[in-house]
Amino acid sequence: MIYLIAIFAYLFFLTGIAVYKSREVKTQADFSVAGRSLPPWIMVCTMLAVWIGTGSIVGTAGQAYRDGMAALILPVGIFIGMILLSQIAAKARSLEAYSVPEIIGTRYGSAARLLAVIALVIAYMVIVSYQFNAGGMVLEVIAGKKDPVAIQVNDELTKFQVKKGYLEFQPDENWKGSATATFNVKEGDTWSSSAKTFTIDVLPPKDILPAKEKIEKQKIKNYTAIKENNFARVIIEGYDAHVSNKTKLYRVASLPEHGKLVLSEPKLTARKATVIAAVFVIAYTMLAGLLSLAFTDIVTGTIITVSMVVAFPVLLYKAGGFSGMQAAFAAMGDRAQHMQFWGVYSTTTLVNYCLPVFLLVMGDANQYQRIFASKDARGAKRAVTIMIFVALAVELLIIAAAWVAASMIPDPENGRYVLIYAAKHFMPLILGTLFLVTVVGIIISTADSFLLVPATTFIKDIYLTYINPRAKEKRIVFLSRLLVLVFGIIAYLVSLAFAESKTVFQKALYAYTVYGSAITPCLVAALFWKGATKQGAIASIASGTLVTLAWEETGFIRGLLPASISGLDAVLPAITISVAALIIVSLLTKKREITRKD
């Protein structure tokens, strides 16, 4: 309860700032770019708070739990991207723009501008959606669980209880072997006569990796493998189509001989927690836009930096130093490479992980919106230059803290939200509370920012360009707030679709790829390459978006390619085709323009 009280007190504090600042919002510039009034030190805080979001605290930290020390290489894309962005910042600020599509439209025309808006909205709705999901995850974990209930034969379970993994198998202490539980499934109004079997292999640590690889490779359903003295989530697949979550779909036909089934439900389900997070984020963003975000980010950016600097040595001490970590990983059996930096990731994996982040940094409308909010071009460049080192340091501390904490969390189920679990179980109460409050603040800041950008973009690049160019400031601010609400609802609906299909890390890479391959090439060209043409920009945006969606969602393109190429994520094919389209089409259409002039 201490954690929850602290978090809600912090949310109340943020709300107070938003309400106070909302009275200062009189124009579109106030709502969208904080009146172009931010000095470099505030810019650094707000840029850090929007960048170190769910993708870092939950996604990248979760990847560090799975991969160990090797994850320390993941921020290389951020580092290189920030260096290049620092060279772009001053020129971008001098344009006096409100949005990235506005820059693209000014350079390439209305068709390219409209396509940029579409690509931005698609990517940012995905990003906001997993911020909502992550907010729900955090609140669910912090709220804790109800008292576990032992399951008996003939007990009935809902689709939601089984699908979410609240049903757990707990083997006998030090027991190894194969356990099964069987279930009748409701077919219409009757229970099936044949029982459906769920199998759990309880193995010694040395055997767990081959078993998991077999399950993953052969895609075996209703089967899992765990190390001895751990627990397994019983998630039955294949029998839940067209049935309400509240329907009692499964009835226990038999229990495992060695162990027990336990229903372990959270006090606050992720779905309800996600609604709470979404409502707060949407309401908070509607109040004062970037004007309130920038000032609350001063607190959030400072606290996350301080808490990570303190948390890392505390966790390392708890883990027994590097020698204690090495011994712990060795004892786990499935973490042989967790003390290894090189050789864990293949070249393909590094490209899949680092390139999307690099592309997002280079073209991220959030960072550009903060650049547009700077007092002047010089201050914008100074802030981004400082951010190179601050963002890299905080990202590395997050990964390092997750890596250290992983040595104390042998059970992957508890490691899903490794830093949140570590804050509750391994950090002193004050530090853990501060860290969890900051995590919630970071998620809110990131979600608010990624929600504000599409609203600003739609107003500037659609409404004021094509519908009502002479709209009054009061009407613009009202519509901006209304669009925040609309896009927030859309993002929530996307969060429902994505809730089970991907991890946070995968969702982040997907969204970064959509945006980075579509927007970044023509944006950089708009600022630095005079030879880029309108037709080249349109071809680049369209091809980058379509290749990403086709590669990830349909699998059609992958099926036509050899295994060595089809193993890539969408990012390399998408950015390659996007850049090639920009250059080739620009050169061809440029020649036509010269010929026509002659």
Coordinates of C-alpha atoms in Angstrom, one line a residue:
M1 CA 0.0 0.0 0.0
I2 CA 2.9 2.4 0.6
Y3 CA 3.9 2.1 -3.0
L4 CA 0.4 2.8 -4.3
I5 CA -0.1 5.7 -1.9
A6 CA 3.1 7.2 -3.1
I7 CA 2.2 6.7 -6.7
F8 CA -1.2 8.3 -6.4
A9 CA 0.2 11.2 -4.4
Y10 CA 2.6 11.8 -7.3
L11 CA -0.2 11.6 -9.8
F12 CA -2.1 14.1 -7.7
F13 CA 0.9 16.4 -7.8
L14 CA 1.2 16.1 -11.6
T15 CA -2.5 16.9 -11.9
G16 CA -2.0 20.0 -9.8
I17 CA 0.8 21.2 -12.1
A18 CA -1.3 20.5 -15.2
V19 CA -4.3 22.4 -13.9
Y20 CA -2.2 25.3 -12.9
K21 CA -0.4 25.4 -16.2
S22 CA -3.6 25.0 -18.2
R23 CA -4.6 28.5 -17.3
E24 CA -1.5 29.7 -19.3
V25 CA -2.5 28.0 -22.5
K26 CA -3.9 30.6 -24.8
T27 CA -2.5 29.7 -28.2
Q28 CA -1.5 26.7 -30.3
A29 CA 2.2 27.6 -29.6
D30 CA 1.5 27.3 -25.9
F31 CA -0.2 24.0 -26.2
S32 CA 2.1 22.4 -28.8
V33 CA 5.6 23.9 -28.3
A34 CA 5.4 25.5 -24.8
G35 CA 5.3 29.0 -26.3
R36 CA 8.9 28.4 -27.7
S37 CA 10.2 29.3 -24.3
L38 CA 12.3 26.3 -23.0
P39 CA 15.9 26.9 -22.0
P40 CA 18.5 24.1 -22.6
W41 CA 18.4 22.6 -19.1
I42 CA 14.6 22.2 -19.2
M43 CA 14.9 20.7 -22.7
V44 CA 17.4 18.1 -21.5
C45 CA 15.1 17.0 -18.7
T46 CA 12.0 16.8 -20.9
M47 CA 13.9 15.1 -23.8
L48 CA 15.2 12.5 -21.3
A49 CA 11.9 11.9 -19.7
V50 CA 10.2 11.3 -23.0
W51 CA 13.0 9.1 -24.3
I52 CA 13.5 6.9 -21.2
G53 CA 10.0 5.4 -21.3
T54 CA 8.4 2.0 -21.3
G55 CA 10.6 0.8 -24.0
S56 CA 13.6 1.2 -21.7
I57 CA 12.1 0.5 -18.2
V58 CA 10.1 -2.5 -19.3
G59 CA 11.2 -3.5 -22.8
T60 CA 15.0 -3.1 -22.8
A61 CA 15.3 -4.1 -19.1
G62 CA 13.3 -7.3 -19.9
Q63 CA 15.7 -8.0 -22.8
A64 CA 18.6 -7.6 -20.4
Y65 CA 17.0 -10.1 -18.1
R66 CA 16.8 -12.6 -20.9
D67 CA 20.2 -11.9 -22.5
G68 CA 22.5 -10.7 -19.7
M69 CA 25.5 -8.4 -20.1
A70 CA 25.3 -8.5 -23.9
A71 CA 22.3 -6.1 -23.7
L72 CA 24.7 -3.3 -22.8
I73 CA 25.3 -3.0 -26.5
L74 CA 21.7 -2.1 -27.3
P75 CA 22.0 1.7 -26.7
V76 CA 24.6 2.0 -29.5
G77 CA 21.8 3.1 -31.9
I78 CA 20.7 5.8 -29.5
F79 CA 24.2 7.1 -29.1
I80 CA 24.9 7.4 -32.8
G81 CA 21.5 8.8 -33.5
M82 CA 21.8 11.5 -30.8
I83 CA 25.2 12.5 -32.2
L84 CA 23.7 13.1 -35.6
L85 CA 20.6 14.7 -34.2
S86 CA 22.8 17.3 -32.4
Q87 CA 24.0 18.4 -35.8
I88 CA 20.4 18.7 -37.1
A89 CA 18.9 20.5 -34.1
A90 CA 19.9 24.0 -34.9
K91 CA 18.8 23.9 -38.5
A92 CA 15.5 22.3 -37.5
R93 CA 14.8 25.0 -34.8
S94 CA 15.5 27.8 -37.3
L95 CA 12.6 26.7 -39.4
E96 CA 10.0 27.8 -36.8
A97 CA 7.9 24.7 -37.5
Y98 CA 5.4 23.0 -35.2
S99 CA 5.7 19.4 -36.6
V100 CA 7.8 17.0 -38.6
P101 CA 5.2 16.6 -41.4
E102 CA 5.2 20.4 -41.7
I103 CA 8.9 20.4 -42.6
I104 CA 8.3 17.6 -45.1
G105 CA 5.3 19.4 -46.6
T106 CA 7.2 22.7 -46.9
R107 CA 10.0 20.9 -48.8
Y108 CA 8.1 18.3 -50.8
G109 CA 4.4 19.4 -51.1
S110 CA 1.0 18.4 -49.7
A111 CA 1.0 14.7 -50.9
A112 CA 4.2 13.9 -49.0
R113 CA 3.0 15.9 -46.0
L114 CA -0.3 13.8 -45.9
L115 CA 1.6 10.5 -46.2
A116 CA 4.0 11.6 -43.4
V117 CA 0.9 12.3 -41.2
I118 CA -0.5 8.8 -41.9
A119 CA 2.9 7.1 -41.1
L120 CA 3.3 9.2 -37.9
V121 CA -0.2 8.4 -36.6
I122 CA 0.2 4.7 -37.3
A123 CA 3.5 4.5 -35.4
Y124 CA 2.6 6.7 -32.6
M125 CA -0.7 5.0 -31.9
V126 CA 1.3 1.8 -31.4
I127 CA 3.8 3.5 -29.1
V128 CA 1.0 5.1 -27.0
S129 CA -0.8 1.7 -26.9
Y130 CA 2.1 -0.1 -25.2
Q131 CA 2.6 2.8 -22.8
F132 CA -1.0 2.2 -21.7
N133 CA -0.2 -1.6 -21.5
A134 CA 2.9 -0.9 -19.5
G135 CA 1.1 1.4 -17.1
G136 CA -1.4 -1.3 -16.5
M137 CA 1.4 -3.9 -16.0
V138 CA 3.2 -1.7 -13.4
L139 CA 0.0 -1.0 -11.4
E140 CA -0.9 -4.7 -11.5
V141 CA 2.5 -5.8 -10.2
I142 CA 2.6 -3.0 -7.5
A143 CA -0.9 -3.8 -6.3
G144 CA 0.1 -7.4 -5.6
K145 CA -2.0 -10.6 -5.6
K146 CA -5.0 -12.0 -3.8
D147 CA -4.5 -14.9 -1.5
P148 CA -3.9 -18.0 -3.6
V149 CA -6.7 -20.5 -4.0
A150 CA -5.9 -24.3 -4.3
I151 CA -7.7 -25.8 -7.3
Q152 CA -9.7 -29.0 -6.9
V153 CA -11.2 -31.5 -9.4
N154 CA -14.4 -30.2 -11.0
D155 CA -13.6 -26.6 -10.3
E156 CA -14.5 -24.3 -13.2
L157 CA -12.4 -21.6 -14.6
T158 CA -13.1 -18.6 -16.9
K159 CA -11.3 -18.0 -20.2
F160 CA -9.7 -14.9 -18.8
Q161 CA -8.2 -16.7 -15.8
V162 CA -6.6 -19.3 -17.9
K163 CA -5.6 -17.1 -20.8
K164 CA -3.9 -14.6 -18.6
G165 CA -1.9 -17.3 -16.8
Y166 CA -3.4 -16.8 -13.3
L167 CA -3.6 -20.5 -13.1
E168 CA -0.3 -21.8 -11.8
F169 CA 1.3 -25.2 -11.4
Q170 CA 3.5 -25.5 -8.4
P171 CA 5.6 -28.8 -8.3
D172 CA 6.6 -30.6 -5.1
E173 CA 9.9 -29.3 -3.6
N174 CA 13.0 -30.8 -5.4
W175 CA 10.7 -33.0 -7.5
K176 CA 11.6 -33.6 -11.2
G177 CA 9.6 -35.3 -13.9
S178 CA 6.6 -34.9 -16.1
A179 CA 3.3 -33.7 -14.7
T180 CA -0.1 -33.4 -16.4
A181 CA -3.4 -31.7 -15.7
T182 CA -6.5 -32.4 -17.8
F183 CA -9.5 -30.1 -18.5
N184 CA -12.9 -30.5 -20.0
V185 CA -13.8 -27.6 -22.3
K186 CA -17.3 -26.2 -22.6
E187 CA -18.8 -26.8 -26.1
G188 CA -22.0 -24.8 -26.3
D189 CA -23.9 -25.6 -23.1
T190 CA -22.2 -28.9 -22.3
W191 CA -18.7 -30.0 -21.2
S192 CA -16.6 -32.0 -23.7
S193 CA -16.5 -35.7 -23.0
S194 CA -12.7 -36.0 -23.8
A195 CA -10.2 -34.2 -21.6
K196 CA -7.7 -31.7 -22.9
T197 CA -4.2 -32.2 -21.5
F198 CA -1.6 -29.6 -20.4
T199 CA 1.9 -31.0 -19.8
I200 CA 4.7 -29.6 -17.6
D201 CA 8.2 -31.0 -17.7
V202 CA 10.0 -30.2 -14.4
L203 CA 13.7 -30.5 -15.2
P204 CA 17.2 -29.9 -13.7
P205 CA 18.8 -26.6 -14.7
K206 CA 21.2 -28.2 -17.3
D207 CA 18.3 -29.6 -19.3
I208 CA 16.0 -26.6 -19.5
L209 CA 17.5 -24.8 -22.5
P210 CA 17.2 -27.8 -24.9
A211 CA 13.6 -28.4 -23.7
K212 CA 12.6 -24.8 -24.3
E213 CA 14.3 -24.7 -27.7
K214 CA 12.3 -27.9 -28.7
I215 CA 9.0 -26.4 -27.6
E216 CA 9.7 -23.2 -29.5
K217 CA 11.0 -24.8 -32.6
Q218 CA 8.2 -27.4 -32.9
K219 CA 5.6 -24.8 -31.7
I220 CA 4.1 -27.4 -29.3
K221 CA 0.8 -26.1 -27.7
N222 CA -0.3 -26.7 -24.1
Y223 CA 3.2 -27.9 -23.1
T224 CA 5.9 -26.1 -21.1
A225 CA 9.1 -26.8 -19.3
I226 CA 10.4 -25.3 -16.1
K227 CA 13.3 -25.8 -13.7
E228 CA 12.8 -27.6 -10.5
N229 CA 11.4 -25.5 -7.6
N230 CA 9.9 -23.0 -10.0
F231 CA 6.3 -22.6 -11.0
A232 CA 4.6 -22.6 -14.4
R233 CA 1.7 -20.6 -15.8
V234 CA -1.0 -22.9 -17.2
I235 CA -2.2 -21.2 -20.4
I236 CA -4.4 -23.5 -22.6
E237 CA -4.5 -22.6 -26.3
G238 CA -6.9 -23.4 -29.0
Y239 CA -10.3 -23.6 -27.2
D240 CA -11.4 -20.0 -26.6
A241 CA -12.7 -18.6 -29.9
H242 CA -15.9 -16.5 -29.8
V243 CA -16.3 -17.0 -26.0
S244 CA -16.6 -14.2 -23.4
N245 CA -13.8 -13.7 -21.0
K246 CA -16.2 -14.2 -18.1
T247 CA -17.5 -17.5 -19.4
K248 CA -16.5 -20.5 -17.3
L249 CA -14.8 -22.4 -20.2
Y250 CA -12.6 -24.9 -18.4
R251 CA -13.4 -27.6 -15.8
V252 CA -10.6 -29.4 -14.0
A253 CA -10.8 -33.1 -14.9
S254 CA -7.6 -34.3 -13.1
L255 CA -4.8 -32.8 -11.0
P256 CA -1.0 -33.4 -11.3
E257 CA 0.2 -36.3 -9.1
H258 CA 3.3 -34.3 -8.0
G259 CA 2.4 -30.8 -7.2
K260 CA -0.8 -28.6 -7.2
L261 CA -2.8 -26.2 -9.2
V262 CA -3.2 -22.7 -7.7
L263 CA -5.3 -19.8 -8.8
S264 CA -3.2 -16.7 -8.1
E265 CA -5.1 -13.6 -9.3
P266 CA -4.0 -10.0 -9.0
K267 CA -5.8 -7.5 -6.8
L268 CA -5.9 -5.2 -9.8
T269 CA -6.0 -6.9 -13.2
A270 CA -3.8 -5.5 -16.0
R271 CA -7.0 -4.7 -18.0
K272 CA -8.5 -2.5 -15.3
A273 CA -5.1 -1.0 -14.5
T274 CA -4.6 -0.2 -18.2
V275 CA -7.9 1.7 -18.3
I276 CA -6.8 3.7 -15.2
A277 CA -3.5 4.5 -16.9
A278 CA -5.2 5.5 -20.2
V279 CA -7.8 7.7 -18.6
F280 CA -5.1 9.6 -16.6
V281 CA -2.8 10.0 -19.5
I282 CA -5.5 11.3 -21.8
A283 CA -6.9 13.7 -19.2
Y284 CA -3.5 15.0 -18.2
T285 CA -2.4 15.7 -21.8
M286 CA -5.7 17.5 -22.6
L287 CA -5.1 19.9 -19.8
A288 CA -2.0 21.8 -20.7
G289 CA -0.1 20.0 -23.5
L290 CA 3.6 20.5 -23.7
L291 CA 3.6 23.4 -21.3
S292 CA 2.7 21.2 -18.4
L293 CA 4.8 18.2 -19.6
A294 CA 8.0 20.2 -19.8
F295 CA 7.9 21.4 -16.2
T296 CA 6.8 18.1 -14.7
D297 CA 9.6 16.4 -16.7
I298 CA 12.1 18.5 -14.7
V299 CA 11.2 16.4 -11.7
T300 CA 10.8 13.1 -13.5
G301 CA 14.1 13.4 -15.5
T302 CA 16.0 14.3 -12.4
I303 CA 14.6 11.6 -10.2
I304 CA 15.1 8.8 -12.8
T305 CA 18.7 9.8 -13.2
V306 CA 19.4 9.9 -9.4
S307 CA 17.5 6.7 -8.7
M308 CA 19.3 4.7 -11.3
V309 CA 22.7 6.0 -10.1
V310 CA 21.9 4.9 -6.6
A311 CA 20.0 1.7 -7.5
F312 CA 22.8 0.0 -9.5
P313 CA 25.4 -0.2 -6.6
V314 CA 22.6 -1.2 -4.2
L315 CA 21.6 -4.1 -6.4
L316 CA 25.2 -5.1 -7.1
Y317 CA 25.9 -5.3 -3.4
K318 CA 22.7 -7.4 -2.8
A319 CA 23.8 -9.7 -5.6
G320 CA 27.2 -10.3 -4.0
G321 CA 29.2 -8.4 -6.6
F322 CA 30.2 -9.8 -10.0
S323 CA 31.5 -13.0 -8.4
G324 CA 28.1 -13.6 -6.7
M325 CA 26.3 -12.9 -10.0
Q326 CA 28.5 -15.4 -11.9
A327 CA 27.9 -18.1 -9.3
A328 CA 24.1 -17.4 -9.4
F329 CA 23.9 -17.5 -13.1
A330 CA 25.9 -20.8 -13.3
A331 CA 23.5 -22.4 -10.7
M332 CA 20.5 -21.4 -12.8
G333 CA 21.5 -23.6 -15.7
D334 CA 19.9 -21.6 -18.4
R335 CA 21.9 -18.4 -18.1
A336 CA 25.4 -19.6 -19.3
Q337 CA 25.9 -16.5 -21.4
H338 CA 24.7 -13.9 -19.0
M339 CA 28.3 -12.9 -18.0
Q340 CA 29.3 -12.7 -21.6
F341 CA 29.4 -9.5 -23.6
W342 CA 30.5 -10.6 -27.1
G343 CA 29.1 -13.4 -29.1
V344 CA 25.6 -13.5 -27.7
Y345 CA 24.0 -11.5 -30.4
S346 CA 24.4 -12.3 -34.1
T347 CA 24.9 -9.5 -36.6
T348 CA 21.4 -9.9 -37.8
T349 CA 20.0 -9.6 -34.2
L350 CA 22.1 -6.5 -33.6
V351 CA 20.7 -4.9 -36.8
N352 CA 17.2 -5.9 -35.8
Y353 CA 17.6 -4.4 -32.3
C354 CA 19.7 -1.2 -32.9
L355 CA 18.7 0.1 -36.3
P356 CA 15.0 0.9 -35.5
V357 CA 16.1 2.9 -32.4
F358 CA 18.7 4.8 -34.4
L359 CA 16.1 5.7 -37.1
L360 CA 13.6 6.8 -34.5
V361 CA 16.1 9.1 -32.8
M362 CA 17.0 10.7 -36.1
G363 CA 13.4 11.5 -37.0
D364 CA 11.4 11.3 -33.7
A365 CA 8.7 14.0 -33.8
N366 CA 8.8 14.1 -30.0
Q367 CA 12.4 15.2 -29.9
Y368 CA 11.8 17.7 -32.8
Q369 CA 8.8 19.1 -30.9
R370 CA 11.0 19.9 -28.0
I371 CA 13.6 21.3 -30.4
F372 CA 10.9 23.6 -31.8
A373 CA 10.0 24.6 -28.2
S374 CA 13.5 25.8 -27.5
K375 CA 14.1 29.6 -27.1
D376 CA 16.6 29.6 -30.0
A377 CA 18.6 27.4 -32.3
R378 CA 21.8 27.6 -30.2
G379 CA 20.0 26.4 -27.1
A380 CA 18.4 23.5 -29.1
K381 CA 21.8 22.3 -30.2
R382 CA 23.3 22.6 -26.8
A383 CA 20.5 20.6 -25.2
V384 CA 20.7 17.8 -27.7
T385 CA 24.5 17.6 -27.3
I386 CA 24.1 17.2 -23.5
M387 CA 21.4 14.6 -24.2
I388 CA 23.9 12.4 -26.0
F389 CA 25.7 11.5 -22.8
V390 CA 22.8 11.8 -20.3
A391 CA 20.5 9.4 -22.4
L392 CA 23.4 6.9 -22.9
A393 CA 24.3 6.9 -19.2
V394 CA 20.7 6.3 -18.0
E395 CA 20.1 3.6 -20.6
L396 CA 23.2 1.8 -19.6
L397 CA 22.3 2.1 -15.9
I398 CA 18.9 0.6 -16.6
I399 CA 20.3 -2.3 -18.5
A400 CA 23.1 -2.9 -15.9
A401 CA 20.6 -2.8 -13.0
A402 CA 18.3 -5.3 -14.8
W403 CA 21.3 -7.6 -15.5
V404 CA 22.4 -7.5 -11.9
A405 CA 18.8 -8.1 -10.6
A406 CA 18.4 -11.0 -13.0
S407 CA 21.0 -12.9 -11.0
M408 CA 18.7 -12.8 -8.0
I409 CA 15.5 -13.7 -9.9
P410 CA 15.7 -17.3 -11.2
D411 CA 12.0 -17.5 -12.0
P412 CA 11.3 -16.0 -15.5
E413 CA 7.7 -15.2 -14.4
N414 CA 9.0 -12.8 -11.8
G415 CA 11.6 -11.5 -14.2
R416 CA 9.0 -10.3 -16.8
Y417 CA 9.1 -6.9 -15.1
V418 CA 12.6 -7.2 -13.6
L419 CA 13.2 -3.7 -12.4
I420 CA 9.7 -3.4 -10.9
Y421 CA 10.2 -6.7 -9.1
A422 CA 13.7 -5.6 -8.0
A423 CA 12.4 -2.3 -6.6
K424 CA 9.9 -4.1 -4.4
H425 CA 12.1 -6.9 -3.2
F426 CA 15.8 -5.8 -3.3
M427 CA 15.8 -2.1 -2.8
P428 CA 15.4 -0.2 0.5
L429 CA 11.8 1.0 1.0
I430 CA 12.6 4.6 0.3
L431 CA 14.7 3.9 -2.8
G432 CA 12.2 1.3 -4.1
T433 CA 9.2 3.7 -3.6
L434 CA 11.1 6.6 -5.3
F435 CA 12.0 4.3 -8.2
L436 CA 8.4 3.0 -8.7
V437 CA 7.0 6.5 -8.5
T438 CA 9.5 7.5 -11.2
V439 CA 8.6 4.6 -13.4
V440 CA 5.0 5.6 -13.4
G441 CA 6.0 9.2 -14.0
I442 CA 8.2 8.2 -17.0
I443 CA 5.4 6.1 -18.5
I444 CA 3.0 9.0 -18.2
S445 CA 5.4 11.5 -19.6
T446 CA 6.2 9.3 -22.6
A447 CA 2.6 8.4 -23.3
D448 CA 1.6 12.1 -23.0
S449 CA 4.3 13.2 -25.4
F450 CA 3.5 10.5 -28.0
L451 CA -0.2 11.3 -27.7
L452 CA 0.4 15.1 -28.0
V453 CA 2.4 14.8 -31.3
P454 CA -0.4 13.3 -33.5
A455 CA -2.9 15.8 -32.2
T456 CA -0.5 18.7 -33.0
T457 CA 0.3 17.2 -36.3
F458 CA -3.3 16.7 -37.3
I459 CA -4.2 20.3 -36.3
K460 CA -1.2 21.9 -38.1
D461 CA -0.9 19.6 -41.2
I462 CA -4.6 18.8 -41.9
Y463 CA -7.0 21.2 -40.2
L464 CA -5.1 24.5 -40.6
T465 CA -3.8 23.5 -44.0
Y466 CA -6.9 22.1 -45.7
I467 CA -10.0 22.8 -43.6
N468 CA -9.8 26.1 -41.8
P469 CA -6.6 28.1 -42.2
R470 CA -8.0 31.1 -40.5
A471 CA -9.2 29.3 -37.3
K472 CA -9.0 31.4 -34.1
E473 CA -6.5 30.4 -31.4
K474 CA -9.2 29.5 -28.9
R475 CA -10.8 27.1 -31.4
I476 CA -7.4 25.5 -32.3
V477 CA -6.7 24.8 -28.6
F478 CA -10.1 23.3 -28.1
L479 CA -9.7 21.0 -31.2
S480 CA -6.2 20.1 -30.1
R481 CA -7.6 18.8 -26.8
L482 CA -10.5 17.0 -28.5
L483 CA -8.0 15.3 -30.8
V484 CA -6.0 14.1 -27.8
L485 CA -9.1 12.4 -26.6
V486 CA -9.8 10.8 -30.0
F487 CA -6.3 9.6 -30.5
G488 CA -6.2 8.4 -26.9
I489 CA -9.3 6.2 -27.4
I490 CA -7.8 4.8 -30.7
A491 CA -4.5 4.0 -28.8
Y492 CA -6.4 2.2 -26.1
L493 CA -8.2 0.1 -28.7
V494 CA -4.8 -0.7 -30.3
S495 CA -3.5 -1.7 -26.8
L496 CA -6.3 -4.3 -26.6
A497 CA -5.2 -5.8 -29.9
F498 CA -1.5 -5.8 -29.0
A499 CA -1.9 -6.9 -25.3
E500 CA -1.1 -10.6 -25.9
S501 CA 0.6 -10.6 -29.3
K502 CA 4.0 -9.1 -28.6
T503 CA 6.4 -8.2 -25.8
V504 CA 6.9 -4.5 -25.0
F505 CA 10.4 -4.7 -26.7
Q506 CA 8.9 -6.2 -29.9
K507 CA 6.1 -3.6 -29.9
A508 CA 8.7 -0.8 -29.6
L509 CA 10.9 -2.1 -32.4
Y510 CA 7.8 -2.5 -34.6
A511 CA 6.6 1.1 -34.1
Y512 CA 10.2 2.5 -34.4
T513 CA 10.5 0.7 -37.8
V514 CA 7.2 2.0 -39.2
Y515 CA 8.2 5.6 -38.3
G516 CA 11.9 5.4 -38.9
S517 CA 11.8 3.8 -42.3
A518 CA 9.0 6.1 -43.5
I519 CA 9.8 9.5 -42.1
T520 CA 13.5 9.7 -41.2
P521 CA 15.1 9.4 -44.8
C522 CA 13.0 12.2 -46.4
L523 CA 13.2 14.4 -43.2
V524 CA 17.0 14.3 -43.2
A525 CA 17.0 14.9 -47.0
A526 CA 14.6 17.8 -46.6
L527 CA 17.2 19.5 -44.3
F528 CA 20.4 18.5 -46.1
W529 CA 19.9 17.3 -49.7
K530 CA 18.7 19.8 -52.2
G531 CA 18.4 17.1 -54.9
A532 CA 15.5 15.3 -53.1
T533 CA 12.3 15.7 -55.0
K534 CA 8.6 15.6 -54.2
Q535 CA 8.2 12.3 -56.1
G536 CA 11.2 10.8 -54.3
A537 CA 9.8 11.7 -50.9
I538 CA 6.4 10.2 -51.7
A539 CA 8.0 7.0 -52.9
S540 CA 10.2 6.8 -49.8
I541 CA 7.4 7.3 -47.3
A542 CA 5.0 5.0 -49.0
S543 CA 7.5 2.2 -49.6
G544 CA 8.9 2.4 -46.0
T545 CA 5.5 2.1 -44.5
L546 CA 4.1 -0.6 -46.8
V547 CA 7.2 -2.8 -46.6
T548 CA 7.2 -2.7 -42.8
L549 CA 3.5 -3.6 -42.6
A550 CA 3.7 -6.3 -45.3
W551 CA 6.8 -7.8 -43.7
E552 CA 5.5 -7.9 -40.2
E553 CA 1.8 -8.4 -40.6
T554 CA 1.3 -10.7 -43.6
G555 CA 4.5 -12.7 -43.8
F556 CA 4.0 -12.8 -47.6
I557 CA 7.3 -11.2 -48.6
R558 CA 9.3 -13.4 -46.2
G559 CA 7.8 -16.5 -47.7
L560 CA 9.3 -15.6 -51.1
L561 CA 12.8 -15.1 -49.8
P562 CA 15.7 -17.4 -48.7
A563 CA 16.0 -18.2 -44.9
S564 CA 19.1 -16.0 -44.5
I565 CA 17.1 -12.9 -45.5
S566 CA 13.6 -13.8 -44.2
G567 CA 15.2 -14.1 -40.7
L568 CA 15.6 -10.3 -40.6
D569 CA 13.0 -8.1 -39.0
A570 CA 11.4 -5.5 -41.2
V571 CA 13.8 -2.7 -40.4
L572 CA 16.7 -3.4 -42.8
P573 CA 14.5 -4.2 -45.8
A574 CA 12.2 -1.3 -45.1
I575 CA 15.0 1.3 -44.6
T576 CA 16.9 0.0 -47.6
I577 CA 13.9 0.2 -49.9
S578 CA 12.9 3.6 -48.5
V579 CA 16.3 5.2 -49.0
A580 CA 16.7 3.6 -52.4
A581 CA 13.3 4.9 -53.5
L582 CA 14.1 8.4 -52.3
I583 CA 17.5 8.5 -54.1
I584 CA 16.5 6.7 -57.4
V585 CA 13.1 8.4 -57.9
S586 CA 14.6 11.8 -57.0
L587 CA 17.4 11.4 -59.5
L588 CA 15.0 10.3 -62.2
T589 CA 12.5 13.1 -61.6
K590 CA 15.2 15.7 -61.2
K591 CA 16.5 14.9 -64.7
R592 CA 12.9 15.3 -66.0
E593 CA 12.7 18.8 -64.3
I594 CA 16.0 19.8 -65.9
T595 CA 14.9 18.6 -69.3
R596 CA 11.6 20.5 -69.0
K597 CA 13.4 23.7 -68.1
D598 CA 15.8 23.3 -71.0

